[in-house]
Structures are given as structure tokens and as C-alpha cells.
PDB file of N, CA and C in Angstrom:
ATOM      1  N   MET A   1       0.917  -1.131  -0.063  1.00 75.00           N
ATOM      2  CA  MET A   1      -0.020   0.031   0.004  1.00 75.00           C
ATOM      3  C   MET A   1       0.870   1.221   0.032  1.00 75.00           C
ATOM      4  N   GLU A   2       1.978   1.212   0.730  1.00 81.00           N
ATOM      5  CA  GLU A   2       2.862   2.278   0.827  1.00 81.00           C
ATOM      6  C   GLU A   2       3.538   2.565  -0.587  1.00 81.00           C
ATOM      7  N   ALA A   3       3.799   1.602  -1.268  1.00 85.00           N
ATOM      8  CA  ALA A   3       4.374   1.885  -2.622  1.00 85.00           C
ATOM      9  C   ALA A   3       3.355   2.536  -3.554  1.00 85.00           C
ATOM     10  N   PHE A   4       2.202   2.100  -3.509  1.00 85.00           N
ATOM     11  CA  PHE A   4       0.993   2.749  -4.307  1.00 85.00           C
ATOM     12  C   PHE A   4       0.926   4.356  -3.927  1.00 85.00           C
ATOM     13  N   PHE A   5       0.979   4.417  -2.550  1.00 80.00           N
ATOM     14  CA  PHE A   5       0.827   5.780  -2.053  1.00 80.00           C
ATOM     15  C   PHE A   5       2.123   6.682  -2.516  1.00 80.00           C
ATOM     16  N   ASN A   6       3.256   6.060  -2.543  1.00 86.00           N
ATOM     17  CA  ASN A   6       4.405   6.868  -2.922  1.00 86.00           C
ATOM     18  C   ASN A   6       4.356   7.143  -4.374  1.00 86.00           C
ATOM     19  N   LYS A   7       3.763   6.236  -5.253  1.00 87.00           N
ATOM     20  CA  LYS A   7       3.604   6.635  -6.669  1.00 87.00           C
ATOM     21  C   LYS A   7       2.731   7.629  -6.922  1.00 87.00           C
ATOM     22  N   ILE A   8       1.701   7.788  -6.227  1.00 83.00           N
ATOM     23  CA  ILE A   8       0.720   8.750  -6.418  1.00 83.00           C
ATOM     24  C   ILE A   8       1.423  10.122  -5.982  1.00 83.00           C
ATOM     25  N   MET A   9       2.108  10.086  -4.844  1.00 83.00           N
ATOM     26  CA  MET A   9       2.600  11.423  -4.312  1.00 83.00           C
ATOM     27  C   MET A   9       3.892  11.902  -5.412  1.00 83.00           C
ATOM     28  N   ALA A  10       4.473  10.895  -5.910  1.00 86.00           N
ATOM     29  CA  ALA A  10       5.491  11.172  -6.825  1.00 86.00           C
ATOM     30  C   ALA A  10       4.891  11.660  -8.151  1.00 86.00           C
ATOM     31  N   PHE A  11       3.744  11.195  -8.397  1.00 85.00           N
ATOM     32  CA  PHE A  11       3.085  11.844  -9.687  1.00 85.00           C
ATOM     33  C   PHE A  11       2.520  13.306  -9.402  1.00 85.00           C
ATOM     34  N   VAL A  12       2.020  13.609  -8.220  1.00 80.00           N
ATOM     35  CA  VAL A  12       1.449  14.825  -7.707  1.00 80.00           C
ATOM     36  C   VAL A  12       2.748  15.864  -7.711  1.00 80.00           C
ATOM     37  N   ASP A  13       3.754  15.417  -7.135  1.00 82.00           N
ATOM     38  CA  ASP A  13       5.075  16.103  -7.040  1.00 82.00           C
ATOM     39  C   ASP A  13       5.633  16.505  -8.564  1.00 82.00           C
ATOM     40  N   SER A  14       5.535  15.617  -9.396  1.00 85.00           N
ATOM     41  CA  SER A  14       6.011  15.840 -10.869  1.00 85.00           C
ATOM     42  C   SER A  14       5.175  16.764 -11.649  1.00 85.00           C
ATOM     43  N   THR A  15       3.761  16.805 -11.259  1.00 84.00           N
ATOM     44  CA  THR A  15       2.911  17.742 -11.944  1.00 84.00           C
ATOM     45  C   THR A  15       3.051  19.213 -11.366  1.00 84.00           C
ATOM     46  N   GLU A  16       3.658  19.355 -10.204  1.00 81.00           N
ATOM     47  CA  GLU A  16       3.869  20.487  -9.537  1.00 81.00           C
ATOM     48  C   GLU A  16       2.493  21.338  -9.356  1.00 81.00           C
ATOM     49  N   LEU A  17       1.307  20.528  -9.189  1.00 76.00           N
ATOM     50  CA  LEU A  17       0.153  20.914  -8.935  1.00 76.00           C
ATOM     51  C   LEU A  17      -0.040  21.821  -7.731  1.00 76.00           C
ATOM     52  N   ILE A  18       0.605  21.604  -6.638  1.00 75.00           N
ATOM     53  CA  ILE A  18       0.588  22.424  -5.415  1.00 75.00           C
ATOM     54  C   ILE A  18       1.042  23.682  -5.638  1.00 75.00           C
ATOM     55  N   ASP A  19       2.168  23.780  -6.235  1.00 79.00           N
ATOM     56  CA  ASP A  19       2.931  25.048  -6.602  1.00 79.00           C
ATOM     57  C   ASP A  19       1.910  25.906  -7.578  1.00 79.00           C
ATOM     58  N   GLN A  20       1.263  25.204  -8.464  1.00 78.00           N
ATOM     59  CA  GLN A  20       0.576  25.873  -9.451  1.00 78.00           C
ATOM     60  C   GLN A  20      -0.644  26.520  -8.866  1.00 78.00           C
ATOM     61  N   VAL A  21      -1.265  25.943  -7.861  1.00 71.00           N
ATOM     62  CA  VAL A  21      -2.292  26.484  -7.249  1.00 71.00           C
ATOM     63  C   VAL A  21      -1.990  27.545  -6.324  1.00 71.00           C
ATOM     64  N   LYS A  22      -0.764  27.431  -5.592  1.00 73.00           N
ATOM     65  CA  LYS A  22      -0.263  28.445  -4.789  1.00 73.00           C
ATOM     66  C   LYS A  22      -0.019  29.753  -5.464  1.00 73.00           C
ATOM     67  N   ASP A  23       0.585  29.683  -6.668  1.00 78.00           N
ATOM     68  CA  ASP A  23       1.097  30.808  -7.573  1.00 78.00           C
ATOM     69  C   ASP A  23      -0.089  31.297  -8.420  1.00 78.00           C
ATOM     70  N   VAL A  24      -1.100  30.980  -8.276  1.00 75.00           N
ATOM     71  CA  VAL A  24      -2.351  31.473  -9.118  1.00 75.00           C
ATOM     72  C   VAL A  24      -2.547  33.126  -8.831  1.00 75.00           C
ATOM     73  N   ASP A  25      -2.628  33.890  -9.832  1.00 77.00           N
ATOM     74  CA  ASP A  25      -2.836  35.278  -9.521  1.00 77.00           C
ATOM     75  C   ASP A  25      -4.332  35.620  -9.555  1.00 77.00           C
ATOM     76  N   TYR A  26      -4.888  35.612  -8.350  1.00 76.00           N
ATOM     77  CA  TYR A  26      -6.409  35.578  -8.134  1.00 76.00           C
ATOM     78  C   TYR A  26      -6.755  36.947  -8.741  1.00 76.00           C
ATOM     79  N   VAL A  27      -6.141  37.987  -8.527  1.00 79.00           N
ATOM     80  CA  VAL A  27      -6.641  39.333  -9.017  1.00 79.00           C
ATOM     81  C   VAL A  27      -6.575  39.274 -10.574  1.00 79.00           C
ATOM     82  N   GLY A  28      -5.581  38.780 -11.182  1.00 82.00           N
ATOM     83  CA  GLY A  28      -5.541  38.702 -12.511  1.00 82.00           C
ATOM     84  C   GLY A  28      -6.390  37.871 -13.206  1.00 82.00           C
ATOM     85  N   LEU A  29      -6.711  36.577 -12.403  1.00 80.00           N
ATOM     86  CA  LEU A  29      -7.799  35.654 -13.122  1.00 80.00           C
ATOM     87  C   LEU A  29      -9.297  36.294 -13.045  1.00 80.00           C
ATOM     88  N   PHE A  30      -9.576  37.027 -11.901  1.00 81.00           N
ATOM     89  CA  PHE A  30     -10.887  37.560 -11.894  1.00 81.00           C
ATOM     90  C   PHE A  30     -10.994  38.851 -12.625  1.00 81.00           C
ATOM     91  N   THR A  31      -9.987  39.428 -13.092  1.00 86.00           N
ATOM     92  CA  THR A  31     -10.208  40.655 -13.931  1.00 86.00           C
ATOM     93  C   THR A  31      -9.914  40.503 -15.403  1.00 86.00           C
ATOM     94  N   ASN A  32      -9.562  39.181 -15.677  1.00 87.00           N
ATOM     95  CA  ASN A  32      -9.303  38.664 -17.142  1.00 87.00           C
ATOM     96  C   ASN A  32     -10.753  38.454 -17.644  1.00 87.00           C
ATOM     97  N   PRO A  33     -11.177  39.193 -18.861  1.00 89.00           N
ATOM     98  CA  PRO A  33     -12.546  38.746 -19.345  1.00 89.00           C
ATOM     99  C   PRO A  33     -12.551  37.629 -19.829  1.00 89.00           C
ATOM    100  N   TRP A  34     -11.469  36.912 -20.312  1.00 91.00           N
ATOM    101  CA  TRP A  34     -11.538  35.652 -20.975  1.00 91.00           C
ATOM    102  C   TRP A  34     -12.123  34.591 -19.882  1.00 91.00           C
ATOM    103  N   PHE A  35     -11.982  34.777 -18.636  1.00 87.00           N
ATOM    104  CA  PHE A  35     -12.464  33.970 -17.514  1.00 87.00           C
ATOM    105  C   PHE A  35     -13.699  34.562 -17.094  1.00 87.00           C
ATOM    106  N   LEU A  36     -13.671  35.799 -16.743  1.00 88.00           N
ATOM    107  CA  LEU A  36     -14.680  36.589 -16.163  1.00 88.00           C
ATOM    108  C   LEU A  36     -16.139  36.496 -16.805  1.00 88.00           C
ATOM    109  N   VAL A  37     -16.278  36.604 -18.042  1.00 92.00           N
ATOM    110  CA  VAL A  37     -17.482  36.810 -18.869  1.00 92.00           C
ATOM    111  C   VAL A  37     -18.073  35.314 -18.842  1.00 92.00           C
ATOM    112  N   PRO A  38     -17.300  34.140 -19.220  1.00 92.00           N
ATOM    113  CA  PRO A  38     -18.074  32.964 -19.073  1.00 92.00           C
ATOM    114  C   PRO A  38     -18.380  32.518 -17.686  1.00 92.00           C
ATOM    115  N   PHE A  39     -17.621  32.926 -16.695  1.00 90.00           N
ATOM    116  CA  PHE A  39     -18.005  32.651 -15.407  1.00 90.00           C
ATOM    117  C   PHE A  39     -19.309  33.339 -14.965  1.00 90.00           C
ATOM    118  N   ILE A  40     -19.299  34.641 -15.320  1.00 92.00           N
ATOM    119  CA  ILE A  40     -20.762  35.358 -14.933  1.00 92.00           C
ATOM    120  C   ILE A  40     -21.746  34.779 -15.736  1.00 92.00           C
ATOM    121  N   VAL A  41     -21.586  34.508 -17.044  1.00 95.00           N
ATOM    122  CA  VAL A  41     -22.766  33.851 -17.677  1.00 95.00           C
ATOM    123  C   VAL A  41     -23.129  32.570 -17.202  1.00 95.00           C
ATOM    124  N   LEU A  42     -22.112  31.699 -16.582  1.00 93.00           N
ATOM    125  CA  LEU A  42     -22.546  30.403 -16.132  1.00 93.00           C
ATOM    126  C   LEU A  42     -23.270  30.704 -14.781  1.00 93.00           C
ATOM    127  N   VAL A  43     -22.842  31.589 -13.879  1.00 92.00           N
ATOM    128  CA  VAL A  43     -23.534  31.934 -12.620  1.00 92.00           C
ATOM    129  C   VAL A  43     -24.817  32.344 -12.971  1.00 92.00           C
ATOM    130  N   GLY A  44     -25.024  33.326 -13.959  1.00 94.00           N
ATOM    131  CA  GLY A  44     -26.341  33.939 -14.186  1.00 94.00           C
ATOM    132  C   GLY A  44     -27.349  32.803 -14.896  1.00 94.00           C
ATOM    133  N   TYR A  45     -26.843  31.981 -15.624  1.00 94.00           N
ATOM    134  CA  TYR A  45     -27.657  30.910 -16.173  1.00 94.00           C
ATOM    135  C   TYR A  45     -28.059  29.882 -15.062  1.00 94.00           C
ATOM    136  N   LEU A  46     -27.073  29.512 -14.174  1.00 93.00           N
ATOM    137  CA  LEU A  46     -27.661  28.686 -12.994  1.00 93.00           C
ATOM    138  C   LEU A  46     -28.598  29.460 -12.139  1.00 93.00           C
ATOM    139  N   LEU A  47     -28.438  30.714 -11.870  1.00 93.00           N
ATOM    140  CA  LEU A  47     -29.218  31.479 -11.176  1.00 93.00           C
ATOM    141  C   LEU A  47     -30.769  31.479 -11.778  1.00 93.00           C
ATOM    142  N   PHE A  48     -30.721  31.786 -12.976  1.00 94.00           N
ATOM    143  CA  PHE A  48     -31.903  31.858 -13.909  1.00 94.00           C
ATOM    144  C   PHE A  48     -32.671  30.459 -13.831  1.00 94.00           C
ATOM    145  N   LYS A  49     -31.954  29.418 -14.021  1.00 91.00           N
ATOM    146  CA  LYS A  49     -32.618  28.118 -13.956  1.00 91.00           C
ATOM    147  C   LYS A  49     -32.881  27.537 -12.509  1.00 91.00           C
ATOM    148  N   GLN A  50     -32.371  28.368 -11.510  1.00 91.00           N
ATOM    149  CA  GLN A  50     -32.447  27.837 -10.069  1.00 91.00           C
ATOM    150  C   GLN A  50     -31.891  26.599  -9.715  1.00 91.00           C
ATOM    151  N   LYS A  51     -30.666  26.442 -10.363  1.00 90.00           N
ATOM    152  CA  LYS A  51     -29.799  25.075 -10.043  1.00 90.00           C
ATOM    153  C   LYS A  51     -28.988  25.295  -8.989  1.00 90.00           C
ATOM    154  N   TRP A  52     -29.692  25.337  -7.693  1.00 90.00           N
ATOM    155  CA  TRP A  52     -28.850  25.644  -6.460  1.00 90.00           C
ATOM    156  C   TRP A  52     -27.872  24.638  -6.289  1.00 90.00           C
ATOM    157  N   ARG A  53     -28.026  23.494  -6.595  1.00 91.00           N
ATOM    158  CA  ARG A  53     -27.274  22.364  -6.305  1.00 91.00           C
ATOM    159  C   ARG A  53     -25.814  22.633  -7.105  1.00 91.00           C
ATOM    160  N   ASP A  54     -26.106  23.010  -8.266  1.00 92.00           N
ATOM    161  CA  ASP A  54     -24.857  23.373  -9.063  1.00 92.00           C
ATOM    162  C   ASP A  54     -24.102  24.608  -8.606  1.00 92.00           C
ATOM    163  N   ILE A  55     -24.819  25.512  -8.167  1.00 93.00           N
ATOM    164  CA  ILE A  55     -24.137  26.808  -7.421  1.00 93.00           C
ATOM    165  C   ILE A  55     -23.428  26.366  -6.285  1.00 93.00           C
ATOM    166  N   ILE A  56     -24.045  25.546  -5.485  1.00 94.00           N
ATOM    167  CA  ILE A  56     -23.401  25.171  -4.233  1.00 94.00           C
ATOM    168  C   ILE A  56     -22.053  24.187  -4.685  1.00 94.00           C
ATOM    169  N   PHE A  57     -22.205  23.535  -5.690  1.00 94.00           N
ATOM    170  CA  PHE A  57     -20.980  22.854  -6.239  1.00 94.00           C
ATOM    171  C   PHE A  57     -19.911  23.851  -6.631  1.00 94.00           C
ATOM    172  N   LEU A  58     -20.208  24.935  -7.256  1.00 93.00           N
ATOM    173  CA  LEU A  58     -19.135  25.815  -7.666  1.00 93.00           C
ATOM    174  C   LEU A  58     -18.636  26.472  -6.462  1.00 93.00           C
ATOM    175  N   VAL A  59     -19.414  26.753  -5.444  1.00 93.00           N
ATOM    176  CA  VAL A  59     -19.009  27.439  -4.161  1.00 93.00           C
ATOM    177  C   VAL A  59     -18.028  26.579  -3.567  1.00 93.00           C
ATOM    178  N   ILE A  60     -18.227  25.234  -3.388  1.00 94.00           N
ATOM    179  CA  ILE A  60     -17.458  24.166  -2.838  1.00 94.00           C
ATOM    180  C   ILE A  60     -16.080  24.126  -3.601  1.00 94.00           C
ATOM    181  N   PHE A  61     -16.358  24.062  -4.952  1.00 91.00           N
ATOM    182  CA  PHE A  61     -14.868  23.984  -5.718  1.00 91.00           C
ATOM    183  C   PHE A  61     -14.019  25.178  -5.479  1.00 91.00           C
ATOM    184  N   PHE A  62     -14.514  26.463  -5.582  1.00 88.00           N
ATOM    185  CA  PHE A  62     -13.699  27.689  -5.330  1.00 88.00           C
ATOM    186  C   PHE A  62     -13.241  27.603  -3.668  1.00 88.00           C
ATOM    187  N   GLY A  63     -14.089  27.006  -2.834  1.00 90.00           N
ATOM    188  CA  GLY A  63     -13.538  27.111  -1.419  1.00 90.00           C
ATOM    189  C   GLY A  63     -12.475  26.077  -1.084  1.00 90.00           C
ATOM    190  N   ILE A  64     -12.610  25.062  -1.741  1.00 88.00           N
ATOM    191  CA  ILE A  64     -11.430  24.039  -1.782  1.00 88.00           C
ATOM    192  C   ILE A  64     -10.299  24.598  -2.461  1.00 88.00           C
ATOM    193  N   TRP A  65     -10.404  25.267  -3.527  1.00 83.00           N
ATOM    194  CA  TRP A  65      -9.377  25.850  -4.315  1.00 83.00           C
ATOM    195  C   TRP A  65      -8.679  26.751  -3.444  1.00 83.00           C
ATOM    196  N   TRP A  66      -9.361  27.755  -2.939  1.00 83.00           N
ATOM    197  CA  TRP A  66      -8.928  28.795  -1.922  1.00 83.00           C
ATOM    198  C   TRP A  66      -8.104  28.177  -0.675  1.00 83.00           C
ATOM    199  N   ALA A  67      -8.866  27.152  -0.099  1.00 85.00           N
ATOM    200  CA  ALA A  67      -8.213  26.660   1.178  1.00 85.00           C
ATOM    201  C   ALA A  67      -7.036  25.926   0.847  1.00 85.00           C
ATOM    202  N   SER A  68      -6.810  25.289  -0.314  1.00 81.00           N
ATOM    203  CA  SER A  68      -5.658  24.607  -0.598  1.00 81.00           C
ATOM    204  C   SER A  68      -4.376  25.452  -0.985  1.00 81.00           C
ATOM    205  N   GLY A  69      -4.606  26.721  -1.033  1.00 76.00           N
ATOM    206  CA  GLY A  69      -3.507  27.592  -1.233  1.00 76.00           C
ATOM    207  C   GLY A  69      -3.237  28.408   0.002  1.00 76.00           C
ATOM    208  N   THR A  70      -3.862  28.158   1.144  1.00 81.00           N
ATOM    209  CA  THR A  70      -3.490  29.027   2.501  1.00 81.00           C
ATOM    210  C   THR A  70      -2.338  28.475   3.081  1.00 81.00           C
ATOM    211  N   GLU A  71      -1.859  29.221   3.918  1.00 84.00           N
ATOM    212  CA  GLU A  71      -0.575  29.115   4.688  1.00 84.00           C
ATOM    213  C   GLU A  71      -0.821  27.792   5.629  1.00 84.00           C
ATOM    214  N   TYR A  72      -2.146  27.558   6.126  1.00 85.00           N
ATOM    215  CA  TYR A  72      -2.328  26.433   6.956  1.00 85.00           C
ATOM    216  C   TYR A  72      -2.139  25.178   6.233  1.00 85.00           C
ATOM    217  N   MET A  73      -2.444  25.039   4.863  1.00 83.00           N
ATOM    218  CA  MET A  73      -2.286  23.856   4.079  1.00 83.00           C
ATOM    219  C   MET A  73      -0.865  23.576   3.868  1.00 83.00           C
ATOM    220  N   GLN A  74      -0.134  24.572   3.828  1.00 81.00           N
ATOM    221  CA  GLN A  74       1.437  24.474   3.501  1.00 81.00           C
ATOM    222  C   GLN A  74       2.175  23.995   4.664  1.00 81.00           C
ATOM    223  N   THR A  75       1.554  24.206   5.835  1.00 84.00           N
ATOM    224  CA  THR A  75       2.359  23.682   7.006  1.00 84.00           C
ATOM    225  C   THR A  75       1.868  22.334   7.701  1.00 84.00           C
ATOM    226  N   LEU A  76       1.139  21.596   6.694  1.00 83.00           N
ATOM    227  CA  LEU A  76       0.548  20.204   7.113  1.00 83.00           C
ATOM    228  C   LEU A  76       1.708  19.312   7.365  1.00 83.00           C
ATOM    229  N   VAL A  77       2.802  19.557   6.304  1.00 82.00           N
ATOM    230  CA  VAL A  77       4.051  18.550   6.487  1.00 82.00           C
ATOM    231  C   VAL A  77       5.020  19.458   6.741  1.00 82.00           C
ATOM    232  N   VAL A  78       5.780  19.301   7.793  1.00 83.00           N
ATOM    233  CA  VAL A  78       6.910  20.090   8.148  1.00 83.00           C
ATOM    234  C   VAL A  78       8.112  19.168   8.128  1.00 83.00           C
ATOM    235  N   GLY A  79       9.175  19.474   7.127  1.00 82.00           N
ATOM    236  CA  GLY A  79      10.178  18.621   6.955  1.00 82.00           C
ATOM    237  C   GLY A  79       9.746  17.190   6.213  1.00 82.00           C
ATOM    238  N   ASP A  80       9.904  16.129   6.841  1.00 82.00           N
ATOM    239  CA  ASP A  80       9.206  14.879   6.269  1.00 82.00           C
ATOM    240  C   ASP A  80       8.199  14.326   7.368  1.00 82.00           C
ATOM    241  N   GLU A  81       7.769  15.298   8.128  1.00 84.00           N
ATOM    242  CA  GLU A  81       6.908  14.760   9.189  1.00 84.00           C
ATOM    243  C   GLU A  81       5.430  15.498   9.137  1.00 84.00           C
ATOM    244  N   LEU A  82       4.564  14.406   9.079  1.00 82.00           N
ATOM    245  CA  LEU A  82       3.015  14.923   9.048  1.00 82.00           C
ATOM    246  C   LEU A  82       2.636  15.448  10.466  1.00 82.00           C
ATOM    247  N   GLN A  83       1.994  16.508  10.410  1.00 83.00           N
ATOM    248  CA  GLN A  83       1.515  17.199  11.614  1.00 83.00           C
ATOM    249  C   GLN A  83      -0.004  16.735  11.938  1.00 83.00           C
ATOM    250  N   VAL A  84      -0.180  15.721  12.663  1.00 85.00           N
ATOM    251  CA  VAL A  84      -1.327  15.092  12.906  1.00 85.00           C
ATOM    252  C   VAL A  84      -2.434  16.169  13.465  1.00 85.00           C
ATOM    253  N   SER A  85      -1.931  16.995  14.384  1.00 85.00           N
ATOM    254  CA  SER A  85      -2.879  17.924  14.911  1.00 85.00           C
ATOM    255  C   SER A  85      -3.475  18.950  13.784  1.00 85.00           C
ATOM    256  N   LYS A  86      -2.735  19.010  12.854  1.00 85.00           N
ATOM    257  CA  LYS A  86      -3.366  19.919  11.865  1.00 85.00           C
ATOM    258  C   LYS A  86      -3.920  19.271  10.643  1.00 85.00           C
ATOM    259  N   VAL A  87      -3.898  17.912  10.681  1.00 87.00           N
ATOM    260  CA  VAL A  87      -4.403  17.113   9.619  1.00 87.00           C
ATOM    261  C   VAL A  87      -5.894  16.907   9.904  1.00 87.00           C
ATOM    262  N   LEU A  88      -6.136  16.547  11.198  1.00 88.00           N
ATOM    263  CA  LEU A  88      -7.489  16.167  11.691  1.00 88.00           C
ATOM    264  C   LEU A  88      -8.506  17.270  11.331  1.00 88.00           C
ATOM    265  N   PRO A  89      -8.342  18.510  11.506  1.00 88.00           N
ATOM    266  CA  PRO A  89      -9.500  19.395  11.101  1.00 88.00           C
ATOM    267  C   PRO A  89      -9.585  19.439   9.698  1.00 88.00           C
ATOM    268  N   VAL A  90      -8.517  19.168   8.851  1.00 89.00           N
ATOM    269  CA  VAL A  90      -8.627  19.050   7.363  1.00 89.00           C
ATOM    270  C   VAL A  90      -9.546  17.786   7.102  1.00 89.00           C
ATOM    271  N   LEU A  91      -9.203  16.668   7.821  1.00 90.00           N
ATOM    272  CA  LEU A  91      -9.839  15.454   7.616  1.00 90.00           C
ATOM    273  C   LEU A  91     -11.342  15.652   7.831  1.00 90.00           C
ATOM    274  N   PHE A  92     -11.733  16.215   8.954  1.00 92.00           N
ATOM    275  CA  PHE A  92     -13.067  16.314   9.370  1.00 92.00           C
ATOM    276  C   PHE A  92     -13.916  17.268   8.392  1.00 92.00           C
ATOM    277  N   GLY A  93     -13.061  18.388   8.085  1.00 90.00           N
ATOM    278  CA  GLY A  93     -13.811  19.210   7.048  1.00 90.00           C
ATOM    279  C   GLY A  93     -14.100  18.746   5.781  1.00 90.00           C
ATOM    280  N   GLY A  94     -13.079  17.815   5.263  1.00 91.00           N
ATOM    281  CA  GLY A  94     -13.256  17.246   3.925  1.00 91.00           C
ATOM    282  C   GLY A  94     -14.409  16.258   4.096  1.00 91.00           C
ATOM    283  N   ALA A  95     -14.521  15.399   5.178  1.00 94.00           N
ATOM    284  CA  ALA A  95     -15.564  14.455   5.442  1.00 94.00           C
ATOM    285  C   ALA A  95     -17.025  15.221   5.279  1.00 94.00           C
ATOM    286  N   ALA A  96     -17.124  16.474   6.047  1.00 94.00           N
ATOM    287  CA  ALA A  96     -18.288  17.170   5.920  1.00 94.00           C
ATOM    288  C   ALA A  96     -18.590  17.727   4.566  1.00 94.00           C
ATOM    289  N   VAL A  97     -17.636  18.129   3.827  1.00 93.00           N
ATOM    290  CA  VAL A  97     -17.816  18.485   2.439  1.00 93.00           C
ATOM    291  C   VAL A  97     -18.399  17.337   1.707  1.00 93.00           C
ATOM    292  N   LEU A  98     -17.622  16.259   1.752  1.00 93.00           N
ATOM    293  CA  LEU A  98     -18.210  15.041   1.039  1.00 93.00           C
ATOM    294  C   LEU A  98     -19.575  14.513   1.447  1.00 93.00           C
ATOM    295  N   GLY A  99     -19.869  14.697   2.915  1.00 93.00           N
ATOM    296  CA  GLY A  99     -21.233  14.362   3.145  1.00 93.00           C
ATOM    297  C   GLY A  99     -22.372  15.426   2.589  1.00 93.00           C
ATOM    298  N   ILE A 100     -21.969  16.629   2.321  1.00 92.00           N
ATOM    299  CA  ILE A 100     -22.867  17.563   1.685  1.00 92.00           C
ATOM    300  C   ILE A 100     -22.953  17.144   0.304  1.00 92.00           C
ATOM    301  N   ILE A 101     -21.943  16.836  -0.313  1.00 91.00           N
ATOM    302  CA  ILE A 101     -22.007  16.406  -1.736  1.00 91.00           C
ATOM    303  C   ILE A 101     -22.808  15.350  -1.921  1.00 91.00           C
ATOM    304  N   VAL A 102     -22.699  14.073  -1.080  1.00 92.00           N
ATOM    305  CA  VAL A 102     -23.311  12.896  -1.208  1.00 92.00           C
ATOM    306  C   VAL A 102     -24.796  13.296  -0.998  1.00 92.00           C
ATOM    307  N   TYR A 103     -25.113  14.104  -0.010  1.00 91.00           N
ATOM    308  CA  TYR A 103     -26.555  14.582   0.399  1.00 91.00           C
ATOM    309  C   TYR A 103     -27.238  15.188  -1.018  1.00 91.00           C
ATOM    310  N   LEU A 104     -26.362  16.041  -1.467  1.00 88.00           N
ATOM    311  CA  LEU A 104     -27.058  16.926  -2.585  1.00 88.00           C
ATOM    312  C   LEU A 104     -27.184  15.857  -3.837  1.00 88.00           C
ATOM    313  N   LEU A 105     -26.129  14.929  -4.107  1.00 88.00           N
ATOM    314  CA  LEU A 105     -26.361  14.124  -5.157  1.00 88.00           C
ATOM    315  C   LEU A 105     -27.399  12.981  -5.028  1.00 88.00           C
ATOM    316  N   PHE A 106     -27.425  12.330  -3.797  1.00 89.00           N
ATOM    317  CA  PHE A 106     -28.328  11.188  -3.639  1.00 89.00           C
ATOM    318  C   PHE A 106     -29.379  11.416  -2.795  1.00 89.00           C
ATOM    319  N   GLY A 107     -29.243  12.417  -1.737  1.00 82.00           N
ATOM    320  CA  GLY A 107     -30.067  12.373  -0.746  1.00 82.00           C
ATOM    321  C   GLY A 107     -31.468  13.178  -0.901  1.00 82.00           C
ATOM    322  N   ARG A 108     -31.620  13.944  -1.855  1.00 68.00           N
ATOM    323  CA  ARG A 108     -32.820  14.527  -2.187  1.00 68.00           C
ATOM    324  C   ARG A 108     -32.966  14.748  -3.619  1.00 68.00           C
ATOM    325  N   SER A 109     -34.231  14.990  -4.012  1.00 64.00           N
ATOM    326  CA  SER A 109     -34.676  15.171  -5.391  1.00 64.00           C
ATOM    327  C   SER A 109     -35.067  16.508  -5.624  1.00 64.00           C
ATOM    328  N   ASP A 110     -34.983  16.942  -6.876  1.00 56.00           N
ATOM    329  CA  ASP A 110     -35.173  18.372  -7.136  1.00 56.00           C
ATOM    330  C   ASP A 110     -36.721  18.309  -7.649  1.00 56.00           C
TER     331      ASP A 110
END
């Protein structure tokens, strides 16, 4: 199991995904019309059709994106040591978000 996990972590490290998320220029992104106009159209369409579930998914996506770039997330691993006291809130927060997603997808009907 450890070899499988190490392969996944090596792949994530090779893509430099964490650095890319951390280095995103939020101001530049949300002032760029090539991103902003389709995003506003999408949100407007979802509001018009009253697709609250999809709007909640967008908010969750942007919330996870924002949280992954915070200083708290960068300090989960110090050196080669995992900080268990910092991982537990992230774990329970992820479980809560997953519970909300499962409820929205399977627990109720529109």
C-alpha cells in the first residue's frame, strides 16, 4: 500500500500542482475577461434556472481551491513529518464537504 501511495505522491510532485495552485494570480484571473465573462454567464444561467445544487458545487470547488493555497495547508507537512494535529481538522472538514456532496447528489430530489 505504501508503494502505491508513494507513486501517487511522486506523480503529484512531478506535476507541481500544489505550486501551481499556490502561484495563481487571483486578481489577474478575476479581472481577465476571458475567464470572467464565461464565469458570470454560467452563474447567471444557473441562477436563472435555479440550479442551487450546481451553484453550491461551484462554491465548494472555489472554497477548496482557496483553502488549498492557504498557509495552513502549506504547514501540514513540516520537513518529512506529518502534523497530525493539523491534519485532523482538514480530514473532518473534508468529510463534512463529502457528506454535503453525497446528500445533494443522492439524498434529495429536485
